[in-house]
Short mmCIF file of C-alpha atoms in Angstrom, two decimals:
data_model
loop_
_atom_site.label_atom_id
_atom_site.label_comp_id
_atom_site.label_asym_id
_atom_site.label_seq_id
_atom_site.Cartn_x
_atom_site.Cartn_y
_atom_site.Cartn_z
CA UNK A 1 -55.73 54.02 -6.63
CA UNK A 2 -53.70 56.53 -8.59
CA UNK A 3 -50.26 56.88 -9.67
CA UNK A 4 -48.59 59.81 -7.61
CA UNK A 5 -46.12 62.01 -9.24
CA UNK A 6 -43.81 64.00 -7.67
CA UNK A 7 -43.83 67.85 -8.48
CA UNK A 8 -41.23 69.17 -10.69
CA UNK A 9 -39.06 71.59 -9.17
CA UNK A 10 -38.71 75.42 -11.39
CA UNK A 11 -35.32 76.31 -12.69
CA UNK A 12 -35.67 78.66 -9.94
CA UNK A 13 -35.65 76.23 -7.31
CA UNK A 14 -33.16 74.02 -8.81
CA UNK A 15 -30.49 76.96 -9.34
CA UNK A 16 -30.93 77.30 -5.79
CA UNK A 17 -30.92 74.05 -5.11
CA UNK A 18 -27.53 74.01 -6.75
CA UNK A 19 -26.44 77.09 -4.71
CA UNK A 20 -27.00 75.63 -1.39
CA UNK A 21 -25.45 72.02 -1.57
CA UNK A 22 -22.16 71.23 -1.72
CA UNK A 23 -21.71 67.58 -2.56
CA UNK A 24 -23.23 65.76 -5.40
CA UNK A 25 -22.79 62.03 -6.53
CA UNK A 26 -21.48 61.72 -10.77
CA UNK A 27 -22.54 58.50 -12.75
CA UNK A 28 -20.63 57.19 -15.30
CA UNK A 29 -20.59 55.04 -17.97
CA UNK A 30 -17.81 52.53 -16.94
CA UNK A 31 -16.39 49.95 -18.75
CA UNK A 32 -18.38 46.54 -17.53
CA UNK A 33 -21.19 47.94 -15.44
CA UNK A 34 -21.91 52.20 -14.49
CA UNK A 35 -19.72 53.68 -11.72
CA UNK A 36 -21.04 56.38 -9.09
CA UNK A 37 -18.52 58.70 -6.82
CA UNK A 38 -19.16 61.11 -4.31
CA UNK A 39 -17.71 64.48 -5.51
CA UNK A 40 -17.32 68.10 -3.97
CA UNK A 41 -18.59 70.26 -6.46
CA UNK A 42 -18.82 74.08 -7.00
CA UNK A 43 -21.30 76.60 -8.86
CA UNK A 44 -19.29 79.41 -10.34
CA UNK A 45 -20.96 81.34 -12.98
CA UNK A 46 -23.50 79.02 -14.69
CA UNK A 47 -21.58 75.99 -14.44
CA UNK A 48 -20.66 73.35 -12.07
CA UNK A 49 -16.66 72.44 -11.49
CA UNK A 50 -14.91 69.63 -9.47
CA UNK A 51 -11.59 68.36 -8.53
CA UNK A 52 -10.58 64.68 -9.59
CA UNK A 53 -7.73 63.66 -8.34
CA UNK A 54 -4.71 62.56 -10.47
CA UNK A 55 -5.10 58.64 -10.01
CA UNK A 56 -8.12 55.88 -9.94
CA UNK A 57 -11.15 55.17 -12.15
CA UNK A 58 -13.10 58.54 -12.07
CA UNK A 59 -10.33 60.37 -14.15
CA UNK A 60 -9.89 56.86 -16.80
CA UNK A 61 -13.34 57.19 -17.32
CA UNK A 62 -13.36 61.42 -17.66
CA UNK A 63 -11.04 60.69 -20.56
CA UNK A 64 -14.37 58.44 -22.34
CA UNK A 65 -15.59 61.67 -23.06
CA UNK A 66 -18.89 59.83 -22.13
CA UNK A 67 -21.87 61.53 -20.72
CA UNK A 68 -22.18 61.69 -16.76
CA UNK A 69 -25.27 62.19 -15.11
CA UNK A 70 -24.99 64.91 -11.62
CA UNK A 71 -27.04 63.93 -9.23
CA UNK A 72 -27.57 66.65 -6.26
CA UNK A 73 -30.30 66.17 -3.52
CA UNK A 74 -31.56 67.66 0.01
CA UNK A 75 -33.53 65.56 2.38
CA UNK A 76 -34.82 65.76 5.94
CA UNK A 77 -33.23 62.69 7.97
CA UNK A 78 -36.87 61.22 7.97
CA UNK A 79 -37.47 61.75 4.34
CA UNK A 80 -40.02 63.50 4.90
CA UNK A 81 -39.16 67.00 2.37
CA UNK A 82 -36.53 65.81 -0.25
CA UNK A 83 -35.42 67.16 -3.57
CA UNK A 84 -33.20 66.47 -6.21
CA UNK A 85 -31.94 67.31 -9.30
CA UNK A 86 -30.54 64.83 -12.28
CA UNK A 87 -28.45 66.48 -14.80
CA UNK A 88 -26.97 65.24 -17.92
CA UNK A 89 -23.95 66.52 -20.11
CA UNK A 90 -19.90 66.27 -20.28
CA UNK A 91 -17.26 66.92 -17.93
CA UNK A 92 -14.23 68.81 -20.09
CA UNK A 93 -11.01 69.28 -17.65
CA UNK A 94 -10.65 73.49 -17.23
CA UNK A 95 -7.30 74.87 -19.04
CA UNK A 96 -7.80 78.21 -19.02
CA UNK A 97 -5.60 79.41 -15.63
CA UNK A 98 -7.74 82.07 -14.60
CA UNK A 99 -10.93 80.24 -14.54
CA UNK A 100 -8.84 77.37 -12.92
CA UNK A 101 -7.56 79.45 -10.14
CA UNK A 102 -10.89 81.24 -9.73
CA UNK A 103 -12.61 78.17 -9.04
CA UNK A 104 -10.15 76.01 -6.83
CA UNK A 105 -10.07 79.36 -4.50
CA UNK A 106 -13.87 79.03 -4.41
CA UNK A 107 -14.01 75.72 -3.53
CA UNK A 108 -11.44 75.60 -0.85
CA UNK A 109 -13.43 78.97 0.37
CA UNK A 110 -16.78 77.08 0.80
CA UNK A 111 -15.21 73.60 1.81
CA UNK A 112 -13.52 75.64 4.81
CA UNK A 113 -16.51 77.46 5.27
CA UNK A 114 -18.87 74.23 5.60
CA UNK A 115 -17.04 71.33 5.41
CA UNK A 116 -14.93 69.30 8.25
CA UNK A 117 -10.95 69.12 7.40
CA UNK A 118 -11.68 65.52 7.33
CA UNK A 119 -13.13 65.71 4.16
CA UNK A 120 -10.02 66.48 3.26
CA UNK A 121 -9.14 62.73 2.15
CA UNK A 122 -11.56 62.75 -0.81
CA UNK A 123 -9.52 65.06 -2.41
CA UNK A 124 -6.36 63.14 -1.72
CA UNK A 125 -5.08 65.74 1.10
CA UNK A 126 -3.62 65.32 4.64
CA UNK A 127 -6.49 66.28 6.75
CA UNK A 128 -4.00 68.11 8.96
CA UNK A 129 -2.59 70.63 6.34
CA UNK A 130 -6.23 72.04 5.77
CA UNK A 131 -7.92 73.71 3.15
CA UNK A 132 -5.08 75.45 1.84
CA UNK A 133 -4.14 72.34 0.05
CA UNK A 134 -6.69 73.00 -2.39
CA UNK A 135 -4.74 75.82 -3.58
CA UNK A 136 -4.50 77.07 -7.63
CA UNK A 137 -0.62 76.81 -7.41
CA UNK A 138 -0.76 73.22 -7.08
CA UNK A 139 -1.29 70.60 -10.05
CA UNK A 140 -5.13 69.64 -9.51
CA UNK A 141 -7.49 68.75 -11.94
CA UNK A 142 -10.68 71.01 -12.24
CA UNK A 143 -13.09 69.68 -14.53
CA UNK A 144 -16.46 71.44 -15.94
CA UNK A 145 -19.84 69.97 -16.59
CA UNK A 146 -21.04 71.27 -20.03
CA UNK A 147 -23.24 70.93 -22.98
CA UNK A 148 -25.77 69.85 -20.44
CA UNK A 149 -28.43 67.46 -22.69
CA UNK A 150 -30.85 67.11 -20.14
CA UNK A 151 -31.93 68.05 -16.64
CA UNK A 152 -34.40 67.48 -14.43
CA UNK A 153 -35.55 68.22 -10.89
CA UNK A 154 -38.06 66.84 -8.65
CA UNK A 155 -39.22 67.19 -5.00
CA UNK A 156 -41.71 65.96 -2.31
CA UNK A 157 -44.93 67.73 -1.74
CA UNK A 158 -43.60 69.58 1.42
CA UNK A 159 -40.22 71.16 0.90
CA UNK A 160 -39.89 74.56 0.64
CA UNK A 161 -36.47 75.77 -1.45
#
């Protein structure tokens, strides 16, 4: 009996891929053993972005300057299609204000747009004062993923992207 491999997915299918999820898990390298988060994330441009909040391990371990790997998948609840993509590169917090701003208003945009206020609490917010708390005026933390080593993206026989 063979080894099965799963088909790779095109860049193609992975931008979109990208374009149509919203949350992604990020792996670090941590200090004693690797450390995986749950993150909103948005696609702006050719790059992906996140908020970290101001306190906890993700944003000690941003300031490694290690690589993270981005993992972002879509599955059927009975596995039955499933995709996912691995990438691999650097998270560098955003300082330019425009680009900041831009991408905070996106994000709040889609999170309103697709995601329950209750998701709110990832971020650190009051579920009750909405997604105007992710707002540009206020002190977050937006962070890039760049000089991307690596990627790769692979899916079941069956999905269609």
């Amino acid at each position: 009996m063979g080894l099965v491999k799963l088909p790779r997915m095109t860049r193609a299918e992975i931008v979109k891929l990208i374009k149509e999820q919203m949350i992604c898990r990020i792996a670090f390298r941590g200090e004693k053993s690797p450390y995986i988060a749950p993150f909103q994330y948005t696609f702006a441009g050719r790059h992906l972005y996140f908020h970290f909040t101001n306190y906890g391990r993700k944003l000690k371990l941003l300031n490694q300057n290690e690589p993270v790997c981005v993992e972002i998948e879509k599955t059927t609840s009975d596995m039955s299609e499933y995709a996912f993509i691995a990438i691999i590169g650097k998270l560098r917090i955003v300082e330019d204000p425009k680009e900041r701003a831009k991408v905070i208003e996106k994000m709040a945009y889609e999170g309103k747009k697709k995601l329950s206020e209750n998701f709110l609490a990832a971020h650190g917010f009051r579920t009750e004062d909405g997604w105007s708390s992710l707002s540009p005026e206020k002190p977050l933390i937006i962070v890039k993923l760049e000089r991307i080593t690596e990627y790769v993206g692979l899916k079941s026989h069956r999905i269609s992207l």
